[in-house]
mmCIF file of C-alpha atoms in Angstrom:
data_model
loop_
_atom_site.group_PDB
_atom_site.id
_atom_site.type_symbol
_atom_site.label_atom_id
_atom_site.label_comp_id
_atom_site.label_asym_id
_atom_site.label_seq_id
_atom_site.Cartn_x
_atom_site.Cartn_y
_atom_site.Cartn_z
ATOM 1 C CA MET P 1 0.270 -0.104 -0.361
ATOM 2 C CA GLU P 2 1.003 3.129 -1.214
ATOM 3 C CA ASN P 3 2.030 5.296 2.259
ATOM 4 C CA ALA P 4 1.978 9.426 3.087
ATOM 5 C CA PHE P 5 4.789 10.026 1.063
ATOM 6 C CA GLY P 6 4.079 7.744 -1.746
ATOM 7 C CA PHE P 7 6.950 4.908 -0.821
ATOM 8 C CA GLU P 8 6.550 1.302 -1.115
ATOM 9 C CA GLY P 9 9.527 -0.073 1.045
ATOM 10 C CA SER P 10 12.729 1.253 -0.727
ATOM 11 C CA SER P 11 11.172 1.369 -4.070
ATOM 12 C CA VAL P 12 9.965 4.640 -5.727
ATOM 13 C CA SER P 13 5.887 4.120 -6.452
ATOM 14 C CA CYS P 14 4.376 4.905 -9.783
ATOM 15 C CA GLY P 15 3.907 8.919 -10.245
ATOM 16 C CA ILE P 16 6.368 10.045 -7.550
ATOM 17 C CA SER P 17 9.486 11.894 -9.099
ATOM 18 C CA PRO P 18 12.856 10.949 -7.725
ATOM 19 C CA ALA P 19 12.789 15.079 -6.432
ATOM 20 C CA SER P 20 10.165 13.358 -3.770
ATOM 21 C CA THR P 21 13.213 11.051 -2.076
ATOM 22 C CA ASP P 22 15.738 13.411 -2.575
ATOM 23 C CA LEU P 23 13.205 16.002 -0.335
ATOM 24 C CA LYS P 24 12.456 13.297 1.680
ATOM 25 C CA ASP P 25 16.112 12.282 2.611
ATOM 26 C CA GLU P 26 16.825 16.126 3.089
ATOM 27 C CA LEU P 27 14.392 16.308 5.822
ATOM 28 C CA ILE P 28 15.271 13.519 7.358
ATOM 29 C CA THR P 29 19.214 14.820 7.770
ATOM 30 C CA SER P 30 17.463 18.222 9.114
ATOM 31 C CA LEU P 31 15.339 16.728 11.516
ATOM 32 C CA THR P 32 18.364 14.281 12.542
ATOM 33 C CA SER P 33 20.635 17.571 13.056
ATOM 34 C CA PHE P 34 18.110 19.097 14.877
ATOM 35 C CA LEU P 35 17.996 16.029 17.818
ATOM 36 C CA ARG P 36 21.500 15.885 17.707
ATOM 37 C CA VAL P 37 21.972 19.588 18.721
ATOM 38 C CA TYR P 38 18.971 20.000 21.075
ATOM 39 C CA SER P 39 20.676 16.989 22.672
ATOM 40 C CA GLN P 40 23.829 18.892 23.176
ATOM 41 C CA ARG P 41 22.136 22.042 24.549
ATOM 42 C CA ARG P 42 18.628 21.123 26.399
ATOM 43 C CA ASP P 43 20.392 20.852 29.860
ATOM 44 C CA LEU P 44 22.385 24.392 29.009
ATOM 45 C CA LEU P 45 18.806 25.978 28.099
ATOM 46 C CA ARG P 46 17.045 24.292 30.902
ATOM 47 C CA ARG P 47 19.679 25.805 33.440
ATOM 48 C CA SER P 48 19.465 28.990 31.619
ATOM 49 C CA SER P 49 15.751 29.140 32.219
ATOM 50 C CA GLU P 50 15.747 28.329 35.566
ATOM 51 C CA SER P 51 18.709 31.286 36.209
ATOM 52 C CA PHE P 52 16.115 33.442 34.548
ATOM 53 C CA SER P 53 13.360 32.520 37.037
ATOM 54 C CA LEU P 54 15.770 32.985 39.904
ATOM 55 C CA THR P 55 16.919 36.164 38.983
ATOM 56 C CA ALA P 56 13.565 37.083 38.439
ATOM 57 C CA ALA P 57 12.230 36.396 41.868
ATOM 58 C CA ARG P 58 15.128 38.592 43.255
ATOM 59 C CA LEU P 59 14.822 41.201 41.552
ATOM 60 C CA HIS P 60 11.020 41.049 42.785
ATOM 61 C CA GLU P 61 11.874 40.918 46.009
ATOM 62 C CA MET P 62 14.548 43.454 45.980
ATOM 63 C CA HIS P 63 12.099 45.891 44.544
ATOM 64 C CA GLU P 64 9.456 45.160 47.161
ATOM 65 C CA ASP P 65 12.135 46.185 49.763
ATOM 66 C CA ILE P 66 13.115 49.391 47.747
ATOM 67 C CA SER P 67 9.148 50.183 47.727
ATOM 68 C CA GLU P 68 8.684 49.955 51.288
ATOM 69 C CA ASN P 69 11.960 51.349 52.260
ATOM 70 C CA LYS P 70 10.834 54.511 50.258
ATOM 71 C CA THR P 71 7.390 54.324 52.124
ATOM 72 C CA PHE P 72 9.629 54.767 55.738
ATOM 73 C CA HIS P 73 11.643 57.627 53.902
ATOM 74 C CA GLY P 74 8.268 59.428 52.658
ATOM 75 C CA LEU P 75 6.862 58.874 56.550
ATOM 76 C CA PHE P 76 9.848 59.964 58.089
ATOM 77 C CA SER P 77 10.471 62.894 55.956
ATOM 78 C CA VAL P 78 6.982 63.840 56.466
ATOM 79 C CA PHE P 79 6.569 63.266 60.140
ATOM 80 C CA GLY P 80 10.345 64.080 60.973
ATOM 81 C CA GLY P 81 9.265 66.795 62.902
ATOM 82 C CA LEU P 82 7.048 64.855 65.014
ATOM 83 C CA LEU P 83 9.664 62.601 65.430
ATOM 84 C CA GLY P 84 11.870 65.230 66.552
ATOM 85 C CA ALA P 85 9.583 66.817 68.754
ATOM 86 C CA ALA P 86 8.781 63.561 70.667
ATOM 87 C CA CYS P 87 12.422 62.444 71.116
ATOM 88 C CA GLY P 88 13.318 66.195 72.086
ATOM 89 C CA SER P 89 10.791 66.213 74.929
ATOM 90 C CA VAL P 90 11.986 62.912 76.529
ATOM 91 C CA THR P 91 15.822 63.823 76.247
ATOM 92 C CA GLY P 92 15.371 67.533 76.950
ATOM 93 C CA GLY P 93 13.507 67.070 79.874
ATOM 94 C CA ILE P 94 15.819 64.057 80.869
ATOM 95 C CA GLY P 95 18.725 66.876 80.247
ATOM 96 C CA GLY P 96 17.230 69.588 81.958
ATOM 97 C CA ALA P 97 17.016 67.494 85.121
ATOM 98 C CA LEU P 98 20.632 66.633 84.977
ATOM 99 C CA GLY P 99 21.472 70.239 84.250
ATOM 100 C CA ALA P 100 19.408 71.510 87.265
ATOM 101 C CA VAL P 101 20.877 69.135 89.514
ATOM 102 C CA SER P 102 24.539 69.989 88.593
ATOM 103 C CA ALA P 103 23.480 74.136 88.618
ATOM 104 C CA ALA P 104 22.028 73.699 91.905
ATOM 105 C CA THR P 105 24.909 71.782 93.509
ATOM 106 C CA CYS P 106 27.292 74.394 92.228
ATOM 107 C CA ALA P 107 25.029 77.082 93.574
ATOM 108 C CA ARG P 108 24.253 75.421 97.005
ATOM 109 C CA PHE P 109 28.340 75.265 97.544
ATOM 110 C CA CYS P 110 28.433 78.759 96.548
ATOM 111 C CA GLY P 111 25.747 79.428 99.374
ATOM 112 C CA ASP P 112 23.161 81.475 97.390
ATOM 113 C CA ILE P 113 20.491 78.941 97.039
ATOM 114 C CA SER P 114 17.882 77.701 99.599
ATOM 115 C CA ALA P 115 16.032 74.083 99.060
ATOM 116 C CA VAL P 116 13.179 75.601 97.636
ATOM 117 C CA ASP P 117 14.667 77.478 94.912
ATOM 118 C CA ALA P 118 16.639 74.233 94.017
ATOM 119 C CA THR P 119 13.433 72.580 93.857
ATOM 120 C CA VAL P 120 11.646 75.104 91.891
ATOM 121 C CA GLY P 121 14.797 75.569 89.733
ATOM 122 C CA PHE P 122 14.621 71.739 89.212
ATOM 123 C CA VAL P 123 11.183 71.460 87.866
ATOM 124 C CA GLY P 124 11.389 74.839 85.476
ATOM 125 C CA SER P 125 14.628 73.449 84.507
ATOM 126 C CA THR P 126 12.712 70.073 83.429
ATOM 127 C CA PHE P 127 9.575 71.758 81.955
ATOM 128 C CA GLY P 128 12.287 74.115 80.064
ATOM 129 C CA GLY P 129 14.270 71.403 78.840
ATOM 130 C CA ALA P 130 11.286 69.450 77.905
ATOM 131 C CA VAL P 131 9.613 72.391 75.747
ATOM 132 C CA GLY P 132 13.142 73.263 74.320
ATOM 133 C CA GLY P 133 13.806 70.101 72.972
ATOM 134 C CA THR P 134 10.325 69.645 71.778
ATOM 135 C CA PHE P 135 10.207 72.816 69.920
ATOM 136 C CA THR P 136 14.231 72.327 68.341
ATOM 137 C CA GLY P 137 13.475 68.773 67.883
ATOM 138 C CA THR P 138 10.346 69.915 65.675
ATOM 139 C CA VAL P 139 12.027 72.205 63.682
ATOM 140 C CA GLY P 140 15.047 70.266 63.127
ATOM 141 C CA GLY P 141 13.578 67.596 62.336
ATOM 142 C CA ALA P 142 11.195 68.652 60.050
ATOM 143 C CA ILE P 143 13.759 70.604 58.118
ATOM 144 C CA CYS P 144 16.783 68.019 58.103
ATOM 145 C CA ALA P 145 14.602 65.275 57.651
ATOM 146 C CA GLY P 146 13.118 66.499 54.745
ATOM 147 C CA ARG P 147 15.640 68.165 53.252
ATOM 148 C CA PRO P 148 19.051 67.357 55.098
ATOM 149 C CA VAL P 149 21.246 70.644 55.681
ATOM 150 C CA HIS P 150 25.213 70.845 56.031
ATOM 151 C CA LYS P 151 25.568 69.050 59.779
ATOM 152 C CA ALA P 152 27.953 71.793 61.059
ATOM 153 C CA VAL P 153 25.562 74.511 60.340
ATOM 154 C CA SER P 154 22.351 72.377 61.298
ATOM 155 C CA ASP P 155 24.278 71.167 64.783
ATOM 156 C CA ILE P 156 25.172 75.129 65.724
ATOM 157 C CA VAL P 157 21.774 76.290 64.643
ATOM 158 C CA LEU P 158 19.720 73.775 66.541
ATOM 159 C CA PHE P 159 22.446 74.257 69.917
ATOM 160 C CA ALA P 160 21.754 77.689 69.651
ATOM 161 C CA ILE P 161 17.736 77.371 69.131
ATOM 162 C CA GLY P 162 17.713 75.217 72.090
ATOM 163 C CA CYS P 163 19.688 77.033 74.571
ATOM 164 C CA ALA P 164 17.559 80.459 73.974
ATOM 165 C CA THR P 165 14.074 78.396 74.492
ATOM 166 C CA GLY P 166 15.153 76.033 77.037
ATOM 167 C CA GLY P 167 16.731 78.803 79.216
ATOM 168 C CA ALA P 168 14.103 81.210 78.449
ATOM 169 C CA ILE P 169 11.588 78.955 79.402
ATOM 170 C CA GLY P 170 12.971 77.538 82.581
ATOM 171 C CA GLY P 171 14.393 80.830 83.810
ATOM 172 C CA VAL P 172 10.758 82.108 83.778
ATOM 173 C CA PHE P 173 9.409 79.004 85.714
ATOM 174 C CA GLY P 174 12.717 78.207 87.853
ATOM 175 C CA GLY P 175 15.094 81.368 88.165
ATOM 176 C CA THR P 176 18.930 80.851 87.810
ATOM 177 C CA VAL P 177 18.444 77.224 88.285
ATOM 178 C CA GLY P 178 15.818 77.072 85.762
ATOM 179 C CA THR P 179 17.843 78.941 82.999
ATOM 180 C CA ALA P 180 20.967 77.017 83.264
ATOM 181 C CA GLY P 181 19.349 73.545 83.398
ATOM 182 C CA GLY P 182 16.686 74.091 80.804
ATOM 183 C CA ALA P 183 19.636 75.457 78.478
ATOM 184 C CA ILE P 184 21.348 72.592 78.803
ATOM 185 C CA GLY P 185 18.310 70.186 78.193
ATOM 186 C CA GLY P 186 17.059 72.125 75.409
ATOM 187 C CA ALA P 187 20.001 72.452 73.676
ATOM 188 C CA PHE P 188 20.673 68.833 73.758
ATOM 189 C CA GLY P 189 17.352 67.270 73.400
ATOM 190 C CA GLY P 190 17.064 69.332 70.704
ATOM 191 C CA LEU P 191 20.092 68.242 68.930
ATOM 192 C CA TYR P 192 20.246 64.669 69.678
ATOM 193 C CA ALA P 193 16.572 64.570 68.857
ATOM 194 C CA THR P 194 17.068 65.954 65.548
ATOM 195 C CA ARG P 195 20.055 63.573 64.497
ATOM 196 C CA PHE P 196 18.226 60.924 65.562
ATOM 197 C CA ALA P 197 15.505 61.465 63.026
ATOM 198 C CA VAL P 198 17.748 62.636 60.675
ATOM 199 C CA TYR P 199 19.895 58.896 60.982
ATOM 200 C CA LEU P 200 16.611 56.995 60.553
ATOM 201 C CA VAL P 201 15.830 58.899 57.196
ATOM 202 C CA GLY P 202 19.241 58.709 56.257
ATOM 203 C CA HIS P 203 19.245 54.548 57.196
ATOM 204 C CA PHE P 204 16.558 54.418 55.094
ATOM 205 C CA CYS P 205 17.819 56.280 52.235
ATOM 206 C CA GLU P 206 20.640 54.292 52.195
ATOM 207 C CA LYS P 207 19.116 51.044 52.304
ATOM 208 C CA VAL P 208 17.603 52.388 49.058
ATOM 209 C CA GLU P 209 20.582 53.373 47.582
ATOM 210 C CA LEU P 210 21.768 49.825 48.189
ATOM 211 C CA GLU P 211 18.866 48.220 46.911
ATOM 212 C CA GLU P 212 19.418 50.227 43.781
ATOM 213 C CA GLN P 213 22.867 49.554 43.119
ATOM 214 C CA LYS P 214 22.122 45.713 43.604
ATOM 215 C CA ILE P 215 19.181 45.859 41.167
ATOM 216 C CA LYS P 216 21.911 47.293 38.511
ATOM 217 C CA ALA P 217 24.287 44.685 39.529
ATOM 218 C CA VAL P 218 21.559 42.218 38.739
ATOM 219 C CA LYS P 219 20.914 43.919 35.649
ATOM 220 C CA THR P 220 24.228 43.418 34.298
ATOM 221 C CA SER P 221 24.168 39.488 35.389
ATOM 222 C CA MET P 222 20.841 39.196 33.897
ATOM 223 C CA MET P 223 22.406 40.421 30.651
ATOM 224 C CA ARG P 224 25.183 37.736 30.364
ATOM 225 C CA GLN P 225 22.448 35.234 31.271
ATOM 226 C CA SER P 226 20.645 36.380 28.373
ATOM 227 C CA GLY P 227 23.729 36.657 26.363
ATOM 228 C CA ASP P 228 24.482 32.815 27.191
ATOM 229 C CA PHE P 229 20.867 31.910 26.556
ATOM 230 C CA SER P 230 21.126 33.151 22.927
ATOM 231 C CA GLU P 231 24.456 31.460 21.949
ATOM 232 C CA ASN P 232 22.988 27.984 23.260
ATOM 233 C CA ILE P 233 19.639 28.858 21.038
ATOM 234 C CA LYS P 234 21.302 30.232 17.975
ATOM 235 C CA PRO P 235 22.189 26.484 16.523
ATOM 236 C CA LEU P 236 18.747 25.325 17.335
ATOM 237 C CA MET P 237 17.308 28.034 15.417
ATOM 238 C CA ASP P 238 19.344 27.529 12.535
ATOM 239 C CA GLU P 239 18.268 23.901 12.418
ATOM 240 C CA LEU P 240 14.745 24.730 12.985
ATOM 241 C CA LYS P 241 14.765 26.976 9.842
ATOM 242 C CA THR P 242 16.348 24.520 7.722
ATOM 243 C CA VAL P 243 13.163 21.826 9.326
ATOM 244 C CA LYS P 244 10.932 24.585 8.231
ATOM 245 C CA THR P 245 12.048 25.255 4.812
ATOM 246 C CA MET P 246 11.785 21.694 4.411
ATOM 247 C CA SER P 247 8.410 21.296 5.681
ATOM 248 C CA ASP P 248 7.324 24.009 3.425
ATOM 249 C CA GLN P 249 8.525 22.186 0.568
ATOM 250 C CA MET P 250 6.625 18.957 1.312
ATOM 251 C CA ALA P 251 3.565 21.068 2.672
ATOM 252 C CA SER P 252 1.571 18.743 0.317
ATOM 253 C CA ARG P 253 2.351 15.661 2.321
ATOM 254 C CA GLU P 254 0.196 15.476 5.588
ATOM 255 C CA VAL P 255 2.515 13.897 7.667
ATOM 256 C CA VAL P 256 4.696 17.059 8.057
ATOM 257 C CA HIS P 257 1.883 19.437 9.017
ATOM 258 C CA SER P 258 2.551 18.799 13.069
ATOM 259 C CA VAL P 259 6.479 19.589 12.389
ATOM 260 C CA GLY P 260 5.771 22.468 10.735
ATOM 261 C CA THR P 261 3.181 24.037 12.964
ATOM 262 C CA GLN P 262 5.376 23.049 16.007
ATOM 263 C CA THR P 263 8.214 24.645 14.071
ATOM 264 C CA VAL P 264 6.670 27.919 13.544
ATOM 265 C CA LYS P 265 5.273 28.138 17.086
ATOM 266 C CA THR P 266 8.945 27.729 18.775
ATOM 267 C CA LEU P 267 10.625 30.048 15.974
ATOM 268 C CA ILE P 268 7.972 32.578 17.424
ATOM 269 C CA SER P 269 8.248 31.986 20.823
ATOM 270 C CA VAL P 270 11.791 32.375 20.910
ATOM 271 C CA THR P 271 11.550 35.475 18.601
ATOM 272 C CA THR P 272 9.363 36.903 21.445
ATOM 273 C CA MET P 273 11.892 36.156 23.781
ATOM 274 C CA GLN P 274 14.715 37.884 22.135
ATOM 275 C CA LYS P 275 12.431 41.447 21.374
ATOM 276 C CA MET P 276 11.728 41.098 25.301
ATOM 277 C CA ILE P 277 15.479 40.864 25.992
ATOM 278 C CA SER P 278 16.348 43.829 23.706
ATOM 279 C CA ASP P 279 13.715 45.680 25.379
ATOM 280 C CA CYS P 280 14.571 45.300 28.859
ATOM 281 C CA GLN P 281 18.090 46.210 27.962
ATOM 282 C CA ARG P 282 16.882 49.818 26.929
ATOM 283 C CA THR P 283 15.195 50.019 30.042
ATOM 284 C CA THR P 284 16.285 52.083 32.769
ATOM 285 C CA ASP P 285 13.389 52.705 35.190
ATOM 286 C CA LEU P 286 13.983 50.123 37.958
ATOM 287 C CA PRO P 287 10.156 48.832 38.329
ATOM 288 C CA GLN P 288 9.833 48.399 34.749
ATOM 289 C CA ILE P 289 13.070 46.518 34.441
ATOM 290 C CA VAL P 290 11.455 44.431 37.351
ATOM 291 C CA SER P 291 8.839 44.013 35.495
ATOM 292 C CA SER P 292 10.305 43.334 32.238
ATOM 293 C CA PHE P 293 12.553 40.383 33.342
ATOM 294 C CA GLY P 294 9.610 38.750 34.971
ATOM 295 C CA GLU P 295 8.341 38.638 31.434
ATOM 296 C CA VAL P 296 11.285 37.196 30.240
ATOM 297 C CA SER P 297 11.705 34.784 32.754
ATOM 298 C CA LYS P 298 7.911 33.277 31.632
ATOM 299 C CA GLN P 299 8.715 33.553 28.218
ATOM 300 C CA SER P 300 11.824 31.294 28.809
ATOM 301 C CA GLN P 301 9.868 28.665 30.248
ATOM 302 C CA LYS P 302 7.637 28.848 27.426
ATOM 303 C CA VAL P 303 10.647 28.558 24.731
ATOM 304 C CA THR P 304 11.729 25.550 26.773
ATOM 305 C CA LYS P 305 8.477 23.897 26.625
ATOM 306 C CA GLU P 306 7.892 24.575 22.848
ATOM 307 C CA LEU P 307 11.544 22.994 22.291
ATOM 308 C CA GLU P 308 10.426 20.026 23.915
ATOM 309 C CA GLN P 309 7.408 19.364 22.069
ATOM 310 C CA THR P 310 9.389 20.035 18.943
ATOM 311 C CA ARG P 311 11.617 17.032 19.921
ATOM 312 C CA ALA P 312 8.581 14.809 20.517
ATOM 313 C CA GLU P 313 7.256 15.949 17.309
ATOM 314 C CA VAL P 314 10.717 15.534 14.959
ATOM 315 C CA ASP P 315 11.208 12.147 17.033
ATOM 316 C CA LYS P 316 7.274 11.111 15.907
ATOM 317 C CA LEU P 317 8.071 12.121 12.038
ATOM 318 C CA LEU P 318 11.453 10.389 11.858
ATOM 319 C CA VAL P 319 9.821 6.946 12.513
ATOM 320 C CA LEU P 320 7.158 7.574 9.884
ATOM 321 C CA LEU P 321 9.820 8.622 7.485
ATOM 322 C CA LYS P 322 12.300 5.984 8.224
ATOM 323 C CA LYS P 323 9.420 3.087 8.166
ATOM 324 C CA TYR P 324 8.830 3.787 4.437
#
């Protein structure tokens, strides 16, 4: 019985030209060559695809960390004054109390202060230090956290504001001791409260910059992976193009339709992936890089599946071609 290619055993049946035999032999050679190259490159391509997936997951995780740190940075920048106020109140009050004890002790040795004056001065200096630290921390935290200024300048200004504010309020409510303690508490409370607020903001800024540098490094590694993938898949694409050409020439034979269709699907998948890689290389926006490479990773998995399906179709066709 005449088979799908018009061959019976090894003899050419009537109505089939020797050209058909030549095409059949060329197709067998092409299919065999594809299987050989695929066998050599399959593991490399699978490892490349797995590497794409791991890199994409890593990029996604790093981008989430950056987004989280930027959120905290924004919050601290907006509420830097509140943070500075809270820290300034606590540290200023403690500093004012310690300053009052020191001032009262010195004054007591000089013999010009009573127990009542010391008590009133202690309360006044604690209150003055707390208020002075709150005010200075509010101003410094809002300004420096939102837009960092030169450290030496900010230290001098904040120290002066804290001294003036804490000393004035402490003097009103606690006399000489209140003035001294309030000035000390207000100055140091505001200064260190602001430094703390700025430190927190700077900490998140540094983390964001570090994560962005890591993403750029990962992008460089990604490009190397893409180059390796392209290098490994190029010989397969050359073989598939030859298979497609042979299949097109034998399009009248139904048996080659399945391989021809699968070959086109695989070539399209690879071409799509190469375009994605090219687009990703030109992208500079970090969120877009993460999104683009995630798509590249998915496409690499699709390419791997398409190639495996092509191999299966080629195997089936070779069995049929060699059988007749």
